[in-house]
Coordinates of C-alpha atoms in Angstrom, one line a residue:
X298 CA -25.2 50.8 -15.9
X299 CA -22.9 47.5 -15.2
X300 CA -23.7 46.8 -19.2
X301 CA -27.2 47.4 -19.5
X302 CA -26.7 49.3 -22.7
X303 CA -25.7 46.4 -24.5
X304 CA -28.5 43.9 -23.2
X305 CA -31.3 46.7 -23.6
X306 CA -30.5 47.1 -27.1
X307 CA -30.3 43.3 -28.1
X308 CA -39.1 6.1 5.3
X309 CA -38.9 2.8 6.6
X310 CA -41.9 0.4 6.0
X311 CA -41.9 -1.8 8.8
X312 CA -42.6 -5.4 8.0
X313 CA -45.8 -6.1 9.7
X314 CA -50.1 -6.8 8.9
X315 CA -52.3 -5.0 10.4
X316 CA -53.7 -6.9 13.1
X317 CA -50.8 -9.0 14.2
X318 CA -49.6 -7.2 17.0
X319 CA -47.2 -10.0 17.8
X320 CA -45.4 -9.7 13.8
X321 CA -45.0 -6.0 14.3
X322 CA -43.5 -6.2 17.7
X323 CA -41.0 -8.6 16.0
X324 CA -40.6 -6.0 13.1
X325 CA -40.1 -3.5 15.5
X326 CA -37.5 -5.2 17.4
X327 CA -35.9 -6.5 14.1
X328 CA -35.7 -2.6 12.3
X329 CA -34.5 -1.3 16.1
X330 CA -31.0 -2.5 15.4
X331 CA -31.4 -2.8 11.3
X332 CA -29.6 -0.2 8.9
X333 CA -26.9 1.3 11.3
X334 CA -26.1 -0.9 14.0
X335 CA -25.2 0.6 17.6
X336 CA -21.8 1.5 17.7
X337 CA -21.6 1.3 14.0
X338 CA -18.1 3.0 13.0
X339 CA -18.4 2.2 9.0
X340 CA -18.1 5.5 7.8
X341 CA -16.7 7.8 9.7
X342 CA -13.1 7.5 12.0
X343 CA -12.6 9.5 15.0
X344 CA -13.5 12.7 15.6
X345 CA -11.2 15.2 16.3
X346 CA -7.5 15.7 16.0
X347 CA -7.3 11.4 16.7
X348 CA -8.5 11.2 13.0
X349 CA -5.3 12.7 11.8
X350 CA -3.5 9.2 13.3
X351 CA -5.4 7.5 10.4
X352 CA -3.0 8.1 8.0
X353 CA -0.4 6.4 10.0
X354 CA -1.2 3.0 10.3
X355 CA 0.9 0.5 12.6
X356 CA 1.8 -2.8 10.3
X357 CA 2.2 -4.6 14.2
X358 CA -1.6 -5.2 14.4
X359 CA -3.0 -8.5 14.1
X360 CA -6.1 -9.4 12.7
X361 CA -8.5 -11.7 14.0
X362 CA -8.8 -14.5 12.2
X363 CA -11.4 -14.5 9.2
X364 CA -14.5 -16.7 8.8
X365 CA -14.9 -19.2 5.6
X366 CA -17.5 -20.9 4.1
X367 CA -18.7 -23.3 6.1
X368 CA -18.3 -26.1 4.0
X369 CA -14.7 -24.4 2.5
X370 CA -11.8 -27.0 1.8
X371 CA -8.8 -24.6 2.7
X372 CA -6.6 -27.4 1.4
X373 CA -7.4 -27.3 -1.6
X374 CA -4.9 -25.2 -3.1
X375 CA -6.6 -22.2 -3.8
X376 CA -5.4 -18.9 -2.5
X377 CA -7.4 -17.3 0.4
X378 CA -8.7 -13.4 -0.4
X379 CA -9.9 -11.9 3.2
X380 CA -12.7 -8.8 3.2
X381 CA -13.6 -7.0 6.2
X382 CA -16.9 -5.0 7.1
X383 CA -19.8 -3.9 9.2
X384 CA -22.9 -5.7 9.5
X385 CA -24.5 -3.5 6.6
X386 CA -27.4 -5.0 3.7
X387 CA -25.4 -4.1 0.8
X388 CA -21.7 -5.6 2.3
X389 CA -23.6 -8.9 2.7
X390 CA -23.0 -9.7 -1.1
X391 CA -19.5 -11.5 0.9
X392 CA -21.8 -13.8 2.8
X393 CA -23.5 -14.5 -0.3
X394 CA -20.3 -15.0 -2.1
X395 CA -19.2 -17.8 0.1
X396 CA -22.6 -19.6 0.3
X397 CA -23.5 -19.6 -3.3
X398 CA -19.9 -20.7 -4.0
X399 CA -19.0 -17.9 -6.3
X400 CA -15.7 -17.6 -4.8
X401 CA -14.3 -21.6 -5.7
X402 CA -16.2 -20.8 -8.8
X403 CA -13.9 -17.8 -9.3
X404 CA -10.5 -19.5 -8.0
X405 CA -10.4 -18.7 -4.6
X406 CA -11.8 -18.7 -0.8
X407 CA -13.4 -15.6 0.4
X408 CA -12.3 -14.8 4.0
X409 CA -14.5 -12.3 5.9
X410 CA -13.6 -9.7 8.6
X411 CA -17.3 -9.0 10.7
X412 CA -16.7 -6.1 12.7
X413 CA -18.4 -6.0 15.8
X414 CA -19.2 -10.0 15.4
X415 CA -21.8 -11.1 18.1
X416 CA -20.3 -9.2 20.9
X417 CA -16.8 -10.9 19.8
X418 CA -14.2 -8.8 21.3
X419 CA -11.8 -10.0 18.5
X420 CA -13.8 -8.1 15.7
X421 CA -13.7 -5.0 17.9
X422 CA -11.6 -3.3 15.6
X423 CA -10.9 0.6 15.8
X424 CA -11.2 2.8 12.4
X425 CA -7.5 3.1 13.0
X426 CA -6.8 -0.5 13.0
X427 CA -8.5 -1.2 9.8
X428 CA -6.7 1.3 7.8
X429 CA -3.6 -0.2 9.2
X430 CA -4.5 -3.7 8.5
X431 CA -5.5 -2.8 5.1
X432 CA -2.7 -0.9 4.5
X433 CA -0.4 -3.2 5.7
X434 CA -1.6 -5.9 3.3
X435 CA -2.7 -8.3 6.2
X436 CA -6.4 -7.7 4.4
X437 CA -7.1 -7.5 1.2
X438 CA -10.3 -5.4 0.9
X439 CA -12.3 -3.5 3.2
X440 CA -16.2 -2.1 2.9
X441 CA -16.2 1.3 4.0
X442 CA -16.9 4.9 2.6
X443 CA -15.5 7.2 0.8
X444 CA -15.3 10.0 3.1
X445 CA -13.4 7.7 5.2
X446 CA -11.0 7.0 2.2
X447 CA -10.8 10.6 1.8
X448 CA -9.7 10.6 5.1
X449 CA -7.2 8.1 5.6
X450 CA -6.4 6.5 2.0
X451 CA -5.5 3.1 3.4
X452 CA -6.2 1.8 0.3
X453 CA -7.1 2.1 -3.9
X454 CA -11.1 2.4 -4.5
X455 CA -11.9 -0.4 -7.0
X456 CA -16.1 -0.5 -7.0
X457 CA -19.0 1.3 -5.6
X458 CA -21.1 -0.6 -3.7
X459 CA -24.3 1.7 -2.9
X460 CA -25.2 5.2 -2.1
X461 CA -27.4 5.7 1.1
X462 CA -30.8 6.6 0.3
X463 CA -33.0 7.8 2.9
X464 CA -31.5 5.8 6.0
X465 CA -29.2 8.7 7.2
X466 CA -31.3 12.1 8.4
X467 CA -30.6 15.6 10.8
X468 CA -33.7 16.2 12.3
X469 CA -34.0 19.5 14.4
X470 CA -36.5 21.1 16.6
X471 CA -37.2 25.0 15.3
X472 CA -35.0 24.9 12.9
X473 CA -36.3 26.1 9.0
X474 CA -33.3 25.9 7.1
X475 CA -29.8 24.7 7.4
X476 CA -28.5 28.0 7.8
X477 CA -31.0 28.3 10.4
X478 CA -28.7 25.7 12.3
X479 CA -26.1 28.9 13.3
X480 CA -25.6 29.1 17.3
X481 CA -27.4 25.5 17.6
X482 CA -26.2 22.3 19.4
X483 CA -25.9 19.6 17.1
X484 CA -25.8 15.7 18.5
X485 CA -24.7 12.9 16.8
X486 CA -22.9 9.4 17.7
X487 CA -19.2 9.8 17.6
X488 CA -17.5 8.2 14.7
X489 CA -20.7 7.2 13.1
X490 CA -21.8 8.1 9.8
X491 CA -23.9 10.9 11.4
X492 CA -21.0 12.8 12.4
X493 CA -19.8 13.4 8.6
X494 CA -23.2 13.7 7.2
X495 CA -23.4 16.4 9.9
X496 CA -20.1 18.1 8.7
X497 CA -21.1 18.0 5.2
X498 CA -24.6 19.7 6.6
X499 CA -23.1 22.9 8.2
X500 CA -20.6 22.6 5.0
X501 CA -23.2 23.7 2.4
X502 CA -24.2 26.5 4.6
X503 CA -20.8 27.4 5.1
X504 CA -20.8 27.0 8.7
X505 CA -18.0 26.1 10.5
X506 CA -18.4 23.0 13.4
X507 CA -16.3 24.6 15.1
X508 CA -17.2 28.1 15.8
X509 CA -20.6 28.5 14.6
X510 CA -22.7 25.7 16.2
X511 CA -22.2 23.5 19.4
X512 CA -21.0 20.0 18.9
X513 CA -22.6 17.8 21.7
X514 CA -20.9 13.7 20.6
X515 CA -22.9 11.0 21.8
X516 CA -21.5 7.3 22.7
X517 CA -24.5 5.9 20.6
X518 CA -27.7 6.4 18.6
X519 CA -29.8 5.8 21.8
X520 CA -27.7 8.9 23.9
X521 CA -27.7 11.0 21.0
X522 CA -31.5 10.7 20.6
X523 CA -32.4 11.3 24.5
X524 CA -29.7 14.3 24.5
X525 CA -32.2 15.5 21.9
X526 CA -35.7 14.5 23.3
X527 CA -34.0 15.9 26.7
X528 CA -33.9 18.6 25.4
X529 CA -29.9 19.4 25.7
X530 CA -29.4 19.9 21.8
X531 CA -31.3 21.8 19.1
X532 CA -30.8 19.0 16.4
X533 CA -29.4 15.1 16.0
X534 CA -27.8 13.4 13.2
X535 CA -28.6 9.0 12.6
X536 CA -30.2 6.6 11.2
X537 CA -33.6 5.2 10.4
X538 CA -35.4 3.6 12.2
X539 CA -33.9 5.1 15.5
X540 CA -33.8 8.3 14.6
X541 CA -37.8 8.3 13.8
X542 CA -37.9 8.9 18.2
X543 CA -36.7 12.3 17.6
X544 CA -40.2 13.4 16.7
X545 CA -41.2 12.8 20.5
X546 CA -39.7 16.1 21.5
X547 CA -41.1 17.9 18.4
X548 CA -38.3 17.1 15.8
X549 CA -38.2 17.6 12.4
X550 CA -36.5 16.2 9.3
X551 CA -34.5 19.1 7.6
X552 CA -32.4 17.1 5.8
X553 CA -32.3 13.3 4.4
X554 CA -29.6 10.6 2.5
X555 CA -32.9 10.3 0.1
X556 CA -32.1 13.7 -1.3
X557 CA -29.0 14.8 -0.7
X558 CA -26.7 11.7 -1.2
X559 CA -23.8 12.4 0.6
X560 CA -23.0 8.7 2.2
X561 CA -21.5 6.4 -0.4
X562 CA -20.0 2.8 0.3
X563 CA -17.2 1.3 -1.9
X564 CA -14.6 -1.4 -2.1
X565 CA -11.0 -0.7 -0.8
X566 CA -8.7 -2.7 -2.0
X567 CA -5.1 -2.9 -0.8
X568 CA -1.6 -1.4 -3.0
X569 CA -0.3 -4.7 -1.9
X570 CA -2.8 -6.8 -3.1
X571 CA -3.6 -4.8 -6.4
X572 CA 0.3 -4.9 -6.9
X573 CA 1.4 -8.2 -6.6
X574 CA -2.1 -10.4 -7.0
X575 CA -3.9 -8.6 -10.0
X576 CA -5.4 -11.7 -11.2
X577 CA -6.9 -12.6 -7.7
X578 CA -8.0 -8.9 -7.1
X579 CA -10.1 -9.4 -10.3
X580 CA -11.6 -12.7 -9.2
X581 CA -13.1 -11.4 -6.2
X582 CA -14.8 -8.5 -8.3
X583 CA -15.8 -11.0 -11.1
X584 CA -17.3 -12.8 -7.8
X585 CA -18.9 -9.4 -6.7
X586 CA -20.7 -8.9 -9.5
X587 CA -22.0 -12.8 -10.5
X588 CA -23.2 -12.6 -6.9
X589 CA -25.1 -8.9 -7.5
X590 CA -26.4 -10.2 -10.3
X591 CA -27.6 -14.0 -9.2
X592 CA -29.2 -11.5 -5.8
X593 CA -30.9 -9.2 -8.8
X594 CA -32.8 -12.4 -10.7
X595 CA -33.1 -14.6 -8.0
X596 CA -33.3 -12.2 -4.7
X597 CA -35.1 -14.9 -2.7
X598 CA -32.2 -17.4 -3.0
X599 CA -29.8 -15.1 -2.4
X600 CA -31.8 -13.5 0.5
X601 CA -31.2 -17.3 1.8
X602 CA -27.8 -17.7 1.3
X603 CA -27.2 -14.7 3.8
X604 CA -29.6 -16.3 6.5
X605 CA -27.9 -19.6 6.1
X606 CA -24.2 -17.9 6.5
X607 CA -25.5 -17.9 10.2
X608 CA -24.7 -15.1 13.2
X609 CA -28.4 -14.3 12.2
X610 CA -28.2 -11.5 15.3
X611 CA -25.3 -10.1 13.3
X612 CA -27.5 -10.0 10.2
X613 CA -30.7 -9.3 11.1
X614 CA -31.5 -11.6 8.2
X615 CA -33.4 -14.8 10.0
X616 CA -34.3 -18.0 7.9
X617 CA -38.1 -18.0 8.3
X618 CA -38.0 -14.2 6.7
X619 CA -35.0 -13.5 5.0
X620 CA -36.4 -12.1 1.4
X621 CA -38.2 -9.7 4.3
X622 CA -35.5 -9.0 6.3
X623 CA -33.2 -7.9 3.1
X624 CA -35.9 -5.5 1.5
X625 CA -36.2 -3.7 4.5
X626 CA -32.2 -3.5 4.5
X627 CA -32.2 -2.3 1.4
X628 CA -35.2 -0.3 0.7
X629 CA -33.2 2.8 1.7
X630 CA -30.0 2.2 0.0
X631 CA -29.1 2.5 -3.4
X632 CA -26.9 -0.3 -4.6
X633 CA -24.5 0.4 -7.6
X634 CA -24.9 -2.6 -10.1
X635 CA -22.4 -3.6 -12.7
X636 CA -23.9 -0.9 -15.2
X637 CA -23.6 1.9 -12.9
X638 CA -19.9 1.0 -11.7
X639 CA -19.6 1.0 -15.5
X640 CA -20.7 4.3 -15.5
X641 CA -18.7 5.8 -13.0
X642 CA -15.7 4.1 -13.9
X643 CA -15.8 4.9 -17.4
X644 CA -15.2 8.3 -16.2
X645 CA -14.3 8.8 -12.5
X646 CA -14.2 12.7 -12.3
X647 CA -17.6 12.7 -10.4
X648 CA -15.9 10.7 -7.7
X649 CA -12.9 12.3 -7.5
X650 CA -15.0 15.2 -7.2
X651 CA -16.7 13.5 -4.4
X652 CA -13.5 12.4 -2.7
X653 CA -12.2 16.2 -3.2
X654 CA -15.0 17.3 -1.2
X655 CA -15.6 15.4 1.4
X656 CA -11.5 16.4 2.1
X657 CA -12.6 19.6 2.3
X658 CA -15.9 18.6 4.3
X659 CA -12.8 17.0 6.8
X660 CA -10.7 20.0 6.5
X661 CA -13.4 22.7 7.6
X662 CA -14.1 20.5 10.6
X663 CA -10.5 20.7 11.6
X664 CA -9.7 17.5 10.9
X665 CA -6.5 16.7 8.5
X666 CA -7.8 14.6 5.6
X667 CA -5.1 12.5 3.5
X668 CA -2.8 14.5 1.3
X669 CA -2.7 11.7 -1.3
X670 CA -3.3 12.7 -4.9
X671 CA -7.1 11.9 -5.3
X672 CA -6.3 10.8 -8.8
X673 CA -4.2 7.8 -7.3
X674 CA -7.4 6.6 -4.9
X675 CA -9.2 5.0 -7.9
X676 CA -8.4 2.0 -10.3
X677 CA -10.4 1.7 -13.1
X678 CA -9.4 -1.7 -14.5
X679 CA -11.3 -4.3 -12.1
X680 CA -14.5 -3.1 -13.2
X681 CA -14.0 -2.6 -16.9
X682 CA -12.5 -6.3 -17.2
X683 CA -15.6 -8.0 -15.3
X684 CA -18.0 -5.9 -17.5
X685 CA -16.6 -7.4 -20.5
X686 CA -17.6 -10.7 -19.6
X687 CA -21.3 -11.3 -21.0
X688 CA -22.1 -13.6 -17.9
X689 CA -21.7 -11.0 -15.6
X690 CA -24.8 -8.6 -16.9
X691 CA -27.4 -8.5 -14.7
X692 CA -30.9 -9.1 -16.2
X693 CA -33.0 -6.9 -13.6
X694 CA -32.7 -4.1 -11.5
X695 CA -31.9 -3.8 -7.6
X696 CA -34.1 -2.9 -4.9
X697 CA -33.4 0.7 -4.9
X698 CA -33.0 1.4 -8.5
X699 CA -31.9 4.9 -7.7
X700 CA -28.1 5.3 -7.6
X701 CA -27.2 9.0 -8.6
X702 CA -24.3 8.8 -10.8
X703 CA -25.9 6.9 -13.6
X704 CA -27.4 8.0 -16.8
X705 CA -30.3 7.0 -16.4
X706 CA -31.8 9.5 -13.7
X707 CA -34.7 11.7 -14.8
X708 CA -35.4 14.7 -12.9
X709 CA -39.4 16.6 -13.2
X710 CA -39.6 19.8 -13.2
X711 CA -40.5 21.7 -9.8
X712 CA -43.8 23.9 -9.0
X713 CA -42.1 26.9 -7.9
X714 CA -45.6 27.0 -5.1
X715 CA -44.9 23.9 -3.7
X716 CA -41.1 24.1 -3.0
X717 CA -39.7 24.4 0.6
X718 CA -36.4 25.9 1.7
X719 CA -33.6 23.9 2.3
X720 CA -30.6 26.9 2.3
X721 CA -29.1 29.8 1.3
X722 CA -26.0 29.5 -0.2
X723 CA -23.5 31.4 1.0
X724 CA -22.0 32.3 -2.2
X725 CA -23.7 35.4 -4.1
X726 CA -21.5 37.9 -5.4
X727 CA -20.4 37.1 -8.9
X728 CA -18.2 39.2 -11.1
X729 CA -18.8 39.1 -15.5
X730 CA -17.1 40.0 -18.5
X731 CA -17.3 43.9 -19.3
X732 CA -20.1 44.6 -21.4
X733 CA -22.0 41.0 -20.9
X734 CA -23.4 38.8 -18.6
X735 CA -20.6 36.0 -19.2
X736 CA -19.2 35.0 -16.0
X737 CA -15.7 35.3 -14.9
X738 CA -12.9 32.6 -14.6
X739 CA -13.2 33.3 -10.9
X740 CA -16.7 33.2 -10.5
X741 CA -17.1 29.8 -12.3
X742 CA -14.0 28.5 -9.5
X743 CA -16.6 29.4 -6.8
X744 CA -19.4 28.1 -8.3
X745 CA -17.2 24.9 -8.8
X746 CA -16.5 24.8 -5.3
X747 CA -20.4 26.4 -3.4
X748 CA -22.7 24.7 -5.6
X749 CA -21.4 22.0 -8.6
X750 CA -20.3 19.2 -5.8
X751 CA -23.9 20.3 -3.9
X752 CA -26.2 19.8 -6.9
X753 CA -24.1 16.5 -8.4
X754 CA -24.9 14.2 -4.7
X755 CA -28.8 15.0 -4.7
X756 CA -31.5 14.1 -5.5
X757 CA -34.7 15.9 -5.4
X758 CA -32.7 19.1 -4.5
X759 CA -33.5 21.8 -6.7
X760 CA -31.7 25.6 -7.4
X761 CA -34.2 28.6 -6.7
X762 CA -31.6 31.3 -8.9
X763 CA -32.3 34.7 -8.6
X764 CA -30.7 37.2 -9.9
X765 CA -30.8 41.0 -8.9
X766 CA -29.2 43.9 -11.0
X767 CA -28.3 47.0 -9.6
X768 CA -31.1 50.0 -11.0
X769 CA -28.3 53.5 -11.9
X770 CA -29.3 56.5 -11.9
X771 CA -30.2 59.7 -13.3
X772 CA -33.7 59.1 -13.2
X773 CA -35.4 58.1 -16.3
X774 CA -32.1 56.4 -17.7
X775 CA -33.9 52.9 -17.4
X776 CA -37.4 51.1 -17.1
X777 CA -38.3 48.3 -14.3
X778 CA -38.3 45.9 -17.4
X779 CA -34.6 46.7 -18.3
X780 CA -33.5 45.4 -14.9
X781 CA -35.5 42.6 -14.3
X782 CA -34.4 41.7 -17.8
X783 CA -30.4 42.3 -16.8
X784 CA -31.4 40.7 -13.6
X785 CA -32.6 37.8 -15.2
X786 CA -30.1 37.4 -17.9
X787 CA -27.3 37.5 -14.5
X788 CA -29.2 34.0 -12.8
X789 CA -29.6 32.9 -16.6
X790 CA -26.0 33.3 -17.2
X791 CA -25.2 31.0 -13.5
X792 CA -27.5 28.1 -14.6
X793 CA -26.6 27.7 -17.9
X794 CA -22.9 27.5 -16.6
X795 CA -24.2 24.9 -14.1
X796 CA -25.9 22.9 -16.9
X797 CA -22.3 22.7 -18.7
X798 CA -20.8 21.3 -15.7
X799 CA -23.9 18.3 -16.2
X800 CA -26.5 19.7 -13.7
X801 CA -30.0 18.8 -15.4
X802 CA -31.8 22.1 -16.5
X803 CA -34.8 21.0 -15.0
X804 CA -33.9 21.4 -11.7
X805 CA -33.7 25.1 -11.7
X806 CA -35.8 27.8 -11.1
X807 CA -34.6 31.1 -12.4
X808 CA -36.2 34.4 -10.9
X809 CA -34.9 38.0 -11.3
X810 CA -35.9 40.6 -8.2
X811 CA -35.5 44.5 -8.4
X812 CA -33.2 46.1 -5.9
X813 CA -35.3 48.1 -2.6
X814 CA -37.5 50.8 -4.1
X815 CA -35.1 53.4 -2.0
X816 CA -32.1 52.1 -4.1
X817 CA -34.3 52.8 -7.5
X818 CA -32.0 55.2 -10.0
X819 CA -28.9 55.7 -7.8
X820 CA -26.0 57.2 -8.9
X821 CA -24.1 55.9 -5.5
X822 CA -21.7 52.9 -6.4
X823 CA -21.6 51.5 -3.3
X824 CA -24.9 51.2 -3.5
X825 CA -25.2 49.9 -7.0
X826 CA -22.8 47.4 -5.7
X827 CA -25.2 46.0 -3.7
X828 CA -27.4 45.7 -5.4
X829 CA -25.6 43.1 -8.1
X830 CA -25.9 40.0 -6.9
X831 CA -27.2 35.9 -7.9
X832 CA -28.9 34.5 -4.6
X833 CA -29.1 31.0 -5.1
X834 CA -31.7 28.6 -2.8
X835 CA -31.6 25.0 -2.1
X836 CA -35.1 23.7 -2.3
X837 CA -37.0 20.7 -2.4
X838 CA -41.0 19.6 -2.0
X839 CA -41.4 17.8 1.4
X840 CA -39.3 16.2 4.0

């Protein structure tokens, strides 16, 4: 039998008391807008064949001019460094830059690019603009994503800002299981951050958006939602708050940034500027991280400095509540300290990983990601040079102490009764070694590709493996033990090659299963073929 001799012999907490109705219709109002903005294009450029035009940028754009410091003396002498991004909590470490000073301290004035600035038709700017402004030079940083650097590769990632952590869900209406989502119509606001995170959804399962579900693009959140509640798709993609109306029409949360942590933000900074302004590339991230680290031991200051920057509508961080207003930004994102961009940096394969895969998230969607060599999208040097300064080390933790590619995550082990089914992965059929249960060089490569880059952006996802082993004929040749033993040793065999690749062996469940009693002691090698397989689950406890 297939070497059986040789094994048989050896979310959001809305600010509010109970009681005062008036606070918590402020709250309401205040969280309505908070996390993802309407119109929000931050982490994901157009869909469809438009995206492609990302890669092209046109250096005749002009940017609108930036905003300073209030207080800034531009004639003083020192250079100007300009940073553009959303209205985000995490990207408001630039308004806290300019107010606390840490710029001048640093040798420089912070300029900042607010997209979509109080209905300011100026900071209007297109996905396709930004990359060409970036890569032009005319900016010098810009907040985004890394799916969108995947994408368009306007510029050089130099730090991770966070990881979003519960504020991006799909929720669905009869839907069990992400495979489940074949044949459905899937809604999400165009160019949003929904419409990857719902790419990288039908990704795991293997589905393509183009064939096997329905697509239905919304102009915002609010459409997206009542194209769902109308009951005109099977499932939407957003954000909290918003997407919490879904449950009106009977939705459900199938999937959540909280576990699977597919949205991360970074800093991208320009060729131009890395090339011929090193040293003021470096001040602005030794400015980043004094003003992580002053938000990390003194949050309510900090939380004050962004109120006081002003554009409070922009914000949604108000004077009279600011320490309030930035918890609840941040309560569902997971910012990356100095440590963990230490971390990562130290040794970027899990990003480039990460930026490998959302290409190929891009490229099943039938959109053209950026050909660039991934291996050129990262520079290393910004962050090692501010963590050797002493001054810089934070003495605290963020609010969300929960960013995934750090050392320091722990993972408990499941109770096998209590786990619910995410998916199936689509990849089952393994090939070994003659005479053992050793994987092949070819199985390992889809393994690499189906399930590594799955497991390494989640968190509380876990691996049901089970393994089955075909049962050969004549009769009597082997017992039921024998092949749930060869079964198991087959799912053994796939974790413990997952656990080399730096998968924690706790979040695994390994199971063996006997083939269908009418396949018992066949001497039919199609059938026996079958029969040999590792199913492997994505599961979790709750939604």
């Amino acid at each position: 039998m297939d070497d059986m001799n040789t094994l048989t012999r050896s979310r959001l907490i809305f600010l509010g008391i109970v009681g005062m109705a008036l606070l918590v219709v402020c709250a309401s109002l205040l969280t309505t807008n908070l996390l993802r903005p309407s119109g929000d294009e931050r982490a994901a450029p157009p869909s469809g064949n438009d995206a492609a035009t990302t890669t092209q940028p046109q250096a005749s754009i002009e940017s609108p001019p930036p905003i300073f410091a209030p207080n800034a003396n531009l004639d003083d002498g020192l250079p100007t460094y300009i940073c553009a991004a959303d209205a985000f909590g995490s990207y408001f470490t630039l308004q806290q830059i300019q107010m606390g000073g840490y710029d001048v301290q640093n040798g420089f004035h912070l300029g900042i690019i607010p997209f979509l600035l109080d209905g300011d038709p100026r900071y209007d700017i297109s996905e396709e603009q930004r990359a060409a402004l970036l890569a032009s030079g005319k900016w010098d940083c810009l907040l985004t994503t890394l799916d969108a650097v995947a994408l368009s590769a306007p510029g050089v990632i130099t730090a991770i800002v966070d990881e979003s952590a519960g504020a991006d869900q799909l929720w669905a209406r009869d839907v069990a299981t992400i495979n489940n989502l074949a044949k459905k119509r899937i809604t999400f606001p165009r160019g949003s951050v929904s419409e990857y995170f719902v790419y990288y959804t039908l990704y795991i399962a293997r589905l393509n958006p183009r064939f096997d579900v329905t697509l239905v693009p919304a102009d915002s959140l609010d459409e997206a939602i009542a194209t769902f509640d109308n009951g005109q798709a099977d499932a939407v993609a957003g954000w909290e708050p918003d997407i919490l109306a879904a449950q009106e029409s009977g939705g459900q949360p199938l999937l959540s940034s909280a576990n699977m942590r597919i949205i991360m933000d970074v800093i991208v900074t320009s060729r131009s500027s890395i090339l011929q302004k090193p040293d003021l590339v470096q001040a602005f991230h030794n400015a980043w991280f004094q003003a992580l680290k002053a938000q990390v031991e003194d949050f309510e200051t900090a939380a004050r400095q962004i109120a006081e920057w002003g554009h409070n509508d922009w914000t949604f961080v108000y004077p009279d509540s600011a320490a309030d207003d930035m918890r609840l930004w941040l309560s569902t994102i997971a910012q990356a300290d100095l440590g963990d961009n230490v971390f990562v940096m130290r040794d970027p394969r899990p990003l480039l990983t990460r930026l490998e895969t959302a290409r190929r998230v891009w490229a099943a969607a039938g959109i053209s990601p950026s050909t660039d060599d991934v291996n050129t999208l990262v520079d290393t040097r910004f962050v090692a040079t501010a963590a050797a300064n002493p001054a810089l080390q934070p003495n605290g933790a963020p609010i969300n102490d929960t960013f995934s590619i750090s050392a320091d995550i722990q993972f408990a082990n499941i109770n096998p009764d209590e786990a619910q089914t995410l998916a199936v992965l689509p990849c089952r059929r393994f090939t070994f070694l003659p005479e053992s249960t050793e994987l092949t060089l070819e199985s390992r490569r889809i393994l690499d590709e189906c399930v590594v880059p799955t497991m390494q952006q989640s968190l509380g996802l876990y691996l049901r493996v089970r393994g089955s082993a075909a049962w050969p004929g004549p009769p009597g040749t082997y017992t039921e033990e024998e092949i749930l033993e060869f079964a198991r040793a087959r799912a053994q065999s796939v974790v413990d090659y997952l656990v080399s690749q730096g998968i924690d062996p706790a979040r695994f469940i390994v199971e063996a299963t006997l083939p269908p009693r009418e396949h018992w002691e066949t001497e039919d090698p199609a059938i026996q073929a079958e029969d040999r397989y590792v199913e492997m689950t994505l599961i979790t406890v709750g939604r």
